[in-house]
Backbone as JSON Lines, residues from 0, in Angstrom:
{"i":0,"aa":"M","n":[-13.13,4.25,-21.8],"ca":[-12.32,3.63,-20.56],"c":[-13.32,2.3,-19.79]}
{"i":1,"aa":"S","n":[-13.04,1.19,-20.06],"ca":[-13.04,0.14,-19.71],"c":[-14.28,0.17,-18.12]}
{"i":2,"aa":"D","n":[-15.43,-0.38,-17.76],"ca":[-15.55,-0.46,-16.66],"c":[-14.87,-0.6,-15.25]}
{"i":3,"aa":"A","n":[-13.25,-2.1,-15.98],"ca":[-12.39,-2.19,-14.64],"c":[-11.52,-1.05,-15.07]}
{"i":4,"aa":"G","n":[-10.98,-0.49,-15.84],"ca":[-10.62,0.77,-15.64],"c":[-10.96,2.08,-15.09]}
{"i":5,"aa":"A","n":[-11.89,2.46,-15.03],"ca":[-12.58,3.23,-14.51],"c":[-12.56,3.08,-12.91]}
{"i":6,"aa":"A","n":[-13.09,1.46,-12.01],"ca":[-13.13,1.98,-11.04],"c":[-11.46,1.65,-10.45]}
{"i":7,"aa":"K","n":[-10.27,0.94,-11.14],"ca":[-9.04,1.41,-10.54],"c":[-8.84,2.84,-10.74]}
{"i":8,"aa":"T","n":[-9.19,3.4,-11.77],"ca":[-9.2,5.21,-11.43],"c":[-9.38,5.58,-10.6]}
{"i":9,"aa":"A","n":[-10.74,5.34,-9.92],"ca":[-11.15,5.79,-9.15],"c":[-11.01,5.15,-7.6]}
{"i":10,"aa":"A","n":[-10.52,3.81,-7.34],"ca":[-9.65,3.46,-6.25],"c":[-8.12,4.29,-5.65]}
{"i":11,"aa":"V","n":[-7.55,4.7,-7.36],"ca":[-6.02,5.31,-6.74],"c":[-6.86,6.81,-6.62]}
{"i":12,"aa":"E","n":[-7.93,7.1,-7.02],"ca":[-8.6,8.29,-6.21],"c":[-8.78,8.61,-5.11]}
{"i":13,"aa":"K","n":[-9.48,7.25,-4.26],"ca":[-9.82,7.51,-3.37],"c":[-8.35,7.36,-2.13]}
{"i":14,"aa":"M","n":[-7.47,6.59,-2.95],"ca":[-5.93,6.8,-2.18],"c":[-5.58,8.0,-2.14]}
{"i":15,"aa":"G","n":[-5.69,8.96,-2.92],"ca":[-5.23,10.35,-2.62],"c":[-3.83,10.3,-3.66]}
{"i":16,"aa":"F","n":[-3.71,9.53,-4.28],"ca":[-2.46,9.54,-5.24],"c":[-2.99,10.93,-6.44]}
{"i":17,"aa":"K","n":[-2.03,11.69,-6.76],"ca":[-2.49,12.73,-7.77],"c":[-0.56,12.78,-8.92]}
{"i":18,"aa":"D","n":[-0.84,13.98,-10.03],"ca":[0.41,13.71,-10.74],"c":[1.43,13.69,-9.81]}
{"i":19,"aa":"G","n":[2.81,13.38,-10.36],"ca":[3.65,14.26,-9.35],"c":[4.3,13.24,-8.27]}
{"i":20,"aa":"D","n":[2.86,12.13,-7.84],"ca":[3.77,12.16,-6.66],"c":[4.52,10.83,-6.65]}
{"i":21,"aa":"L","n":[5.55,10.34,-6.05],"ca":[6.56,9.21,-6.07],"c":[6.47,8.15,-5.14]}
{"i":22,"aa":"I","n":[5.55,6.92,-5.29],"ca":[5.23,5.35,-4.59],"c":[6.09,4.83,-4.93]}
{"i":23,"aa":"Q","n":[6.91,4.26,-3.7],"ca":[7.58,3.07,-2.98],"c":[7.16,1.93,-3.24]}
{"i":24,"aa":"E","n":[7.24,1.15,-3.76],"ca":[6.19,-0.47,-3.8],"c":[7.12,-1.43,-3.11]}
{"i":25,"aa":"L","n":[6.51,-1.92,-1.91],"ca":[7.65,-3.1,-0.86],"c":[6.74,-4.5,-1.11]}
{"i":26,"aa":"G","n":[7.02,-5.27,-1.22],"ca":[6.31,-6.77,-1.01],"c":[5.68,-7.04,-2.12]}
{"i":27,"aa":"Y","n":[6.11,-6.75,-3.37],"ca":[5.63,-6.88,-5.2],"c":[6.12,-8.42,-4.74]}
{"i":28,"aa":"D","n":[4.91,-9.3,-5.63],"ca":[5.15,-10.37,-5.88],"c":[4.01,-10.55,-7.34]}
{"i":29,"aa":"D","n":[3.91,-12.19,-7.79],"ca":[3.07,-12.47,-8.23],"c":[1.48,-12.36,-8.36]}
{"i":30,"aa":"D","n":[1.12,-11.98,-7.17],"ca":[-0.29,-12.04,-6.86],"c":[-0.93,-10.57,-6.98]}
{"i":31,"aa":"V","n":[-0.13,-9.87,-6.86],"ca":[-0.15,-8.04,-6.71],"c":[-1.49,-7.95,-7.88]}
{"i":32,"aa":"D","n":[-2.17,-6.9,-8.12],"ca":[-3.07,-6.38,-8.75],"c":[-2.31,-5.35,-9.58]}
{"i":33,"aa":"D","n":[-1.9,-5.85,-10.6],"ca":[-1.66,-5.01,-11.59],"c":[-1.9,-4.36,-12.5]}
{"i":34,"aa":"G","n":[-3.17,-4.03,-12.47],"ca":[-4.21,-3.1,-13.02],"c":[-4.48,-1.75,-12.37]}
{"i":35,"aa":"L","n":[-4.15,-1.93,-10.63],"ca":[-3.95,-0.9,-9.94],"c":[-2.79,-0.29,-10.1]}
{"i":36,"aa":"R","n":[-1.81,-1.36,-10.03],"ca":[-0.1,-0.71,-10.16],"c":[0.01,0.27,-11.55]}
{"i":37,"aa":"D","n":[-0.74,-0.25,-12.49],"ca":[-0.35,0.14,-13.15],"c":[-1.3,1.99,-13.62]}
{"i":38,"aa":"T","n":[-2.28,1.78,-13.04],"ca":[-3.35,2.96,-12.83],"c":[-2.22,4.01,-11.96]}
{"i":39,"aa":"L","n":[-1.72,3.41,-10.9],"ca":[-0.6,4.36,-10.03],"c":[-0.16,5.06,-11.12]}
{"i":40,"aa":"E","n":[0.71,4.27,-11.74],"ca":[1.64,5.23,-12.82],"c":[1.19,5.73,-13.72]}
{"i":41,"aa":"E","n":[-0.34,5.69,-14.52],"ca":[-0.48,6.71,-14.87],"c":[-0.92,7.56,-14.45]}
{"i":42,"aa":"V","n":[-1.8,7.75,-13.01],"ca":[-2.12,8.88,-12.38],"c":[-1.23,9.59,-12.03]}
{"i":43,"aa":"T","n":[0.34,9.21,-11.45],"ca":[1.53,10.26,-10.6],"c":[2.47,10.34,-12.05]}
{"i":44,"aa":"G","n":[1.99,9.69,-13.22],"ca":[3.42,9.86,-14.05],"c":[4.48,9.34,-14.14]}
{"i":45,"aa":"H","n":[4.72,8.55,-12.94],"ca":[5.91,7.84,-12.25],"c":[5.76,6.23,-12.3]}
{"i":46,"aa":"A","n":[6.81,5.76,-12.49],"ca":[7.34,3.71,-12.46],"c":[6.59,3.9,-10.72]}
{"i":47,"aa":"L","n":[6.32,3.17,-10.43],"ca":[6.6,2.78,-8.79],"c":[8.06,2.68,-8.81]}
{"i":48,"aa":"L","n":[8.37,2.81,-7.56],"ca":[10.05,2.57,-7.03],"c":[9.88,1.41,-6.38]}
{"i":49,"aa":"A","n":[11.25,0.55,-6.89],"ca":[11.25,-1.02,-6.39],"c":[11.8,-0.45,-4.7]}
{"i":50,"aa":"E","n":[12.19,-1.63,-4.25],"ca":[12.33,-1.71,-2.59],"c":[13.86,-1.18,-2.14]}
{"i":51,"aa":"D","n":[14.77,-1.15,-3.61],"ca":[16.15,-1.05,-3.28],"c":[16.5,0.27,-3.48]}
{"i":52,"aa":"E","n":[15.44,1.05,-3.94],"ca":[15.16,2.37,-4.04],"c":[15.46,3.66,-2.95]}
{"i":53,"aa":"H","n":[16.17,4.61,-2.8],"ca":[16.07,5.41,-1.58],"c":[15.65,6.63,-1.72]}
{"i":54,"aa":"E","n":[14.98,6.93,-2.69],"ca":[14.27,8.2,-3.4],"c":[13.09,8.94,-1.83]}
{"i":55,"aa":"V","n":[13.23,10.16,-1.06],"ca":[12.21,10.38,-0.65],"c":[10.36,10.09,-1.06]}
{"i":56,"aa":"V","n":[9.95,9.61,-0.61],"ca":[8.81,9.04,-1.41],"c":[7.28,9.89,-0.68]}
{"i":57,"aa":"D","n":[6.2,10.23,-1.51],"ca":[4.98,10.3,-0.75],"c":[4.46,9.29,-0.41]}
{"i":58,"aa":"G","n":[4.42,8.42,-0.81],"ca":[3.63,6.7,-0.26],"c":[4.3,5.71,-0.58]}
{"i":59,"aa":"V","n":[3.81,4.62,0.37],"ca":[4.6,3.85,-0.04],"c":[3.23,2.82,-0.03]}
{"i":60,"aa":"L","n":[3.69,1.61,-0.95],"ca":[2.51,0.52,-1.29],"c":[3.08,-0.5,-0.86]}
{"i":61,"aa":"L","n":[2.47,-1.19,0.01],"ca":[3.39,-2.65,0.84],"c":[1.89,-3.33,0.66]}
{"i":62,"aa":"W","n":[2.18,-4.23,-0.09],"ca":[1.54,-5.69,-0.14],"c":[2.13,-6.68,0.67]}
{"i":63,"aa":"W","n":[1.14,-7.17,1.37],"ca":[1.67,-7.99,2.66],"c":[1.22,-8.92,2.91]}
{"i":64,"aa":"R","n":[1.01,-10.08,3.06],"ca":[0.39,-11.21,3.03],"c":[0.51,-11.98,4.29]}
{"i":65,"aa":"E","n":[-0.27,-13.06,5.24],"ca":[-0.21,-13.3,6.91],"c":[1.53,-14.52,6.27]}
{"i":66,"aa":"G","n":[1.59,-14.59,6.8],"ca":[2.79,-15.68,6.99],"c":[4.16,-15.08,6.85]}
{"i":67,"aa":"E","n":[3.91,-13.48,6.45],"ca":[5.51,-12.85,5.67],"c":[6.52,-12.79,6.31]}
{"i":68,"aa":"G","n":[6.27,-13.03,7.95],"ca":[7.09,-13.01,9.04],"c":[6.82,-11.16,9.83]}
{"i":69,"aa":"D","n":[7.36,-10.52,10.22],"ca":[6.77,-9.48,10.95],"c":[6.29,-7.97,10.43]}
{"i":70,"aa":"L","n":[4.81,-7.61,10.72],"ca":[4.02,-6.76,10.0],"c":[5.29,-5.62,10.46]}
{"i":71,"aa":"V","n":[5.08,-5.31,11.72],"ca":[5.64,-4.21,12.46],"c":[6.75,-3.77,11.88]}
{"i":72,"aa":"D","n":[7.69,-4.92,12.01],"ca":[8.94,-4.67,11.45],"c":[9.05,-4.11,10.09]}
{"i":73,"aa":"E","n":[7.88,-4.82,9.17],"ca":[8.05,-4.56,7.63],"c":[7.37,-3.41,7.57]}
{"i":74,"aa":"L","n":[6.39,-2.56,8.5],"ca":[5.71,-1.16,8.71],"c":[6.96,-0.28,9.35]}
{"i":75,"aa":"V","n":[7.55,-0.49,10.31],"ca":[8.83,0.58,10.41],"c":[9.86,0.79,9.53]}
{"i":76,"aa":"D","n":[10.52,-0.59,8.76],"ca":[10.97,-0.51,7.55],"c":[10.36,0.54,6.3]}
{"i":77,"aa":"S","n":[8.81,0.55,6.38],"ca":[8.35,1.6,5.46],"c":[8.63,2.64,5.42]}
{"i":78,"aa":"L","n":[8.88,3.06,6.54],"ca":[9.13,4.64,7.33],"c":[10.25,5.14,6.79]}
{"i":79,"aa":"T","n":[11.24,4.33,6.15],"ca":[12.58,4.79,6.13],"c":[12.67,6.05,4.89]}
{"i":80,"aa":"T","n":[11.98,6.05,4.05],"ca":[11.96,6.49,2.63],"c":[10.81,7.73,2.65]}
{"i":81,"aa":"L","n":[9.99,7.66,3.31],"ca":[8.35,7.76,3.7],"c":[8.76,10.29,4.04]}
{"i":82,"aa":"D","n":[8.39,10.6,3.11],"ca":[8.22,11.96,3.12],"c":[7.62,12.36,4.61]}
{"i":83,"aa":"E","n":[7.28,13.23,5.42],"ca":[6.23,13.84,6.99],"c":[5.6,14.71,5.78]}
{"i":84,"aa":"G","n":[4.8,13.32,6.09],"ca":[3.17,13.91,6.21],"c":[2.8,12.87,4.95]}
{"i":85,"aa":"G","n":[3.79,11.39,4.18],"ca":[3.34,10.9,3.49],"c":[2.48,9.93,4.47]}
{"i":86,"aa":"V","n":[2.07,8.6,3.06],"ca":[1.03,8.15,3.95],"c":[1.76,6.3,3.46]}
{"i":87,"aa":"I","n":[1.16,5.22,3.48],"ca":[1.26,4.1,3.3],"c":[0.34,2.99,3.64]}
{"i":88,"aa":"W","n":[-0.47,2.81,2.28],"ca":[-1.04,2.04,1.93],"c":[-0.86,0.45,1.87]}
{"i":89,"aa":"L","n":[-1.42,-0.14,3.15],"ca":[-1.04,-1.24,3.5],"c":[-2.24,-2.92,2.45]}
{"i":90,"aa":"M","n":[-1.25,-3.41,1.35],"ca":[-2.23,-4.01,0.92],"c":[-2.2,-5.38,0.86]}
{"i":91,"aa":"T","n":[-3.33,-6.22,2.14],"ca":[-3.82,-7.45,2.16],"c":[-4.86,-8.17,1.28]}
{"i":92,"aa":"P","n":[-5.03,-9.21,1.29],"ca":[-5.76,-10.12,0.72],"c":[-7.09,-10.11,1.23]}
{"i":93,"aa":"K","n":[-8.14,-9.55,0.46],"ca":[-9.46,-9.65,1.16],"c":[-9.67,-11.34,1.62]}
{"i":94,"aa":"S","n":[-10.53,-11.19,2.51],"ca":[-11.3,-12.41,3.59],"c":[-11.43,-13.38,2.43]}
{"i":95,"aa":"G","n":[-10.84,-14.29,2.9],"ca":[-11.23,-15.7,2.26],"c":[-10.34,-16.23,1.1]}
{"i":96,"aa":"R","n":[-9.1,-15.15,0.61],"ca":[-8.02,-15.24,-0.11],"c":[-7.13,-15.79,0.62]}
{"i":97,"aa":"D","n":[-5.87,-16.64,-0.37],"ca":[-5.12,-16.72,0.09],"c":[-4.29,-15.75,0.9]}
{"i":98,"aa":"G","n":[-3.49,-16.04,2.24],"ca":[-2.54,-14.78,2.9],"c":[-3.35,-14.0,3.48]}
{"i":99,"aa":"F","n":[-5.14,-13.71,3.71],"ca":[-5.57,-12.85,4.35],"c":[-5.37,-12.44,5.95]}
{"i":100,"aa":"V","n":[-4.79,-11.0,5.96],"ca":[-4.39,-10.84,7.24],"c":[-5.81,-10.03,7.8]}
{"i":101,"aa":"G","n":[-6.39,-10.44,9.25],"ca":[-7.13,-9.65,9.89],"c":[-7.01,-8.55,10.21]}
{"i":102,"aa":"V","n":[-8.31,-7.66,10.64],"ca":[-7.72,-6.44,11.23],"c":[-7.11,-6.28,12.18]}
{"i":103,"aa":"P","n":[-7.69,-7.04,13.38],"ca":[-6.94,-6.77,15.04],"c":[-5.27,-7.08,14.35]}
{"i":104,"aa":"E","n":[-4.98,-7.89,13.43],"ca":[-3.28,-8.14,13.41],"c":[-3.01,-6.74,12.53]}
{"i":105,"aa":"I","n":[-3.16,-5.82,12.03],"ca":[-3.1,-4.57,11.34],"c":[-3.6,-3.49,12.19]}
{"i":106,"aa":"Q","n":[-4.53,-3.45,13.33],"ca":[-4.41,-2.3,14.53],"c":[-3.61,-2.82,15.83]}
{"i":107,"aa":"E","n":[-3.32,-3.82,15.95],"ca":[-2.02,-3.9,16.9],"c":[-0.29,-3.43,16.65]}
{"i":108,"aa":"A","n":[-0.12,-3.83,15.02],"ca":[1.22,-3.59,14.58],"c":[1.07,-2.16,14.21]}
{"i":109,"aa":"A","n":[0.27,-1.52,13.25],"ca":[0.19,0.13,13.26],"c":[1.27,0.97,14.66]}
{"i":110,"aa":"P","n":[-0.13,0.56,15.77],"ca":[0.53,2.12,16.62],"c":[2.09,1.08,17.25]}
{"i":111,"aa":"T","n":[2.36,0.5,17.28],"ca":[3.53,-0.35,17.7],"c":[4.85,0.36,16.81]}
{"i":112,"aa":"A","n":[4.5,0.18,15.6],"ca":[5.3,0.72,14.21],"c":[5.32,2.52,14.18]}
{"i":113,"aa":"G","n":[4.72,3.38,15.1],"ca":[3.99,4.48,15.26],"c":[3.24,5.15,14.34]}
{"i":114,"aa":"L","n":[2.62,4.24,13.98],"ca":[1.4,4.81,12.8],"c":[-0.32,4.72,13.5]}
{"i":115,"aa":"H","n":[-0.79,5.12,13.03],"ca":[-2.23,4.74,13.09],"c":[-3.28,4.6,11.72]}
{"i":116,"aa":"V","n":[-4.0,3.89,11.75],"ca":[-5.29,3.56,10.84],"c":[-6.01,4.09,10.68]}
{"i":117,"aa":"T","n":[-5.96,5.02,9.58],"ca":[-7.58,6.1,9.67],"c":[-8.83,5.36,8.92]}
{"i":118,"aa":"S","n":[-8.17,4.71,7.54],"ca":[-9.46,4.42,6.92],"c":[-8.9,2.61,5.96]}
{"i":119,"aa":"S","n":[-9.67,1.93,5.35],"ca":[-9.52,1.05,4.74],"c":[-10.6,0.84,3.59]}
{"i":120,"aa":"E","n":[-10.07,0.25,2.34],"ca":[-10.83,0.95,1.4],"c":[-10.84,-0.43,0.28]}
{"i":121,"aa":"G","n":[-11.84,-1.07,-0.27],"ca":[-11.67,-1.95,-1.21],"c":[-11.08,-1.71,-2.34]}
{"i":122,"aa":"V","n":[-9.99,-1.73,-3.17],"ca":[-9.41,-1.21,-3.94],"c":[-9.59,-2.32,-5.46]}
{"i":123,"aa":"S","n":[-9.46,-3.0,-4.86],"ca":[-9.05,-4.11,-6.22],"c":[-10.37,-5.91,-5.84]}
{"i":124,"aa":"E","n":[-10.62,-6.45,-6.65],"ca":[-11.12,-7.96,-6.66],"c":[-10.38,-8.71,-5.0]}
{"i":125,"aa":"D","n":[-9.2,-8.23,-5.29],"ca":[-8.79,-9.51,-4.31],"c":[-8.24,-8.83,-3.27]}
{"i":126,"aa":"W","n":[-8.11,-7.3,-3.09],"ca":[-7.23,-6.39,-1.92],"c":[-7.44,-5.47,-1.55]}
{"i":127,"aa":"T","n":[-7.79,-5.51,0.0],"ca":[-7.87,-4.38,0.64],"c":[-6.87,-3.12,0.81]}
{"i":128,"aa":"A","n":[-6.71,-2.14,0.73],"ca":[-6.03,-1.48,1.36],"c":[-6.57,-0.09,2.85]}
{"i":129,"aa":"T","n":[-5.38,-0.59,3.52],"ca":[-5.42,0.29,4.63],"c":[-4.58,1.39,4.66]}
{"i":130,"aa":"R","n":[-5.64,2.83,5.52],"ca":[-4.35,3.75,4.88],"c":[-3.73,4.19,6.5]}
{"i":131,"aa":"L","n":[-2.23,4.06,6.74],"ca":[-1.76,4.74,7.19],"c":[-0.75,5.54,7.78]}
{"i":132,"aa":"V","n":[-0.77,6.37,8.5],"ca":[-0.13,7.66,8.78],"c":[0.64,7.75,9.83]}
{"i":133,"aa":"G","n":[1.45,8.27,9.93],"ca":[2.27,9.1,11.2],"c":[0.93,9.33,12.34]}
{"i":134,"aa":"R","n":[1.71,9.12,13.5],"ca":[0.82,9.37,14.53],"c":[1.26,11.33,15.19]}
{"i":135,"aa":"R","n":[0.53,12.09,14.75],"ca":[1.07,13.28,15.32],"c":[1.39,13.81,16.79]}
């Protein structure tokens, strides 16, 4: 496995996804990290589900960039297919990249959407992943 491949596998392991998990992907565009997407599919054994699919999922991968609308609304919408105990990984461009979303915006939007920020991970060269879970 290449160094890049090993890094992607390590990133997916940090995200907590495992074989059999279903993940819905929201906000896909041509700037997403295809290597991370491919690794998620390899680890889970399933293709990422598109925005229009309505199966109950273990996790949501939400690609979000500054200027795309209302983050609270998008987070609330991402909960519609999420299984109880599931996790949302909010993928935002890293600082200095086009579409960067600041931590304060995420920390303000999450509780309004009924979510709690638990951690952030650098999962790729261009993207940061913020783990969001439902409040208990």
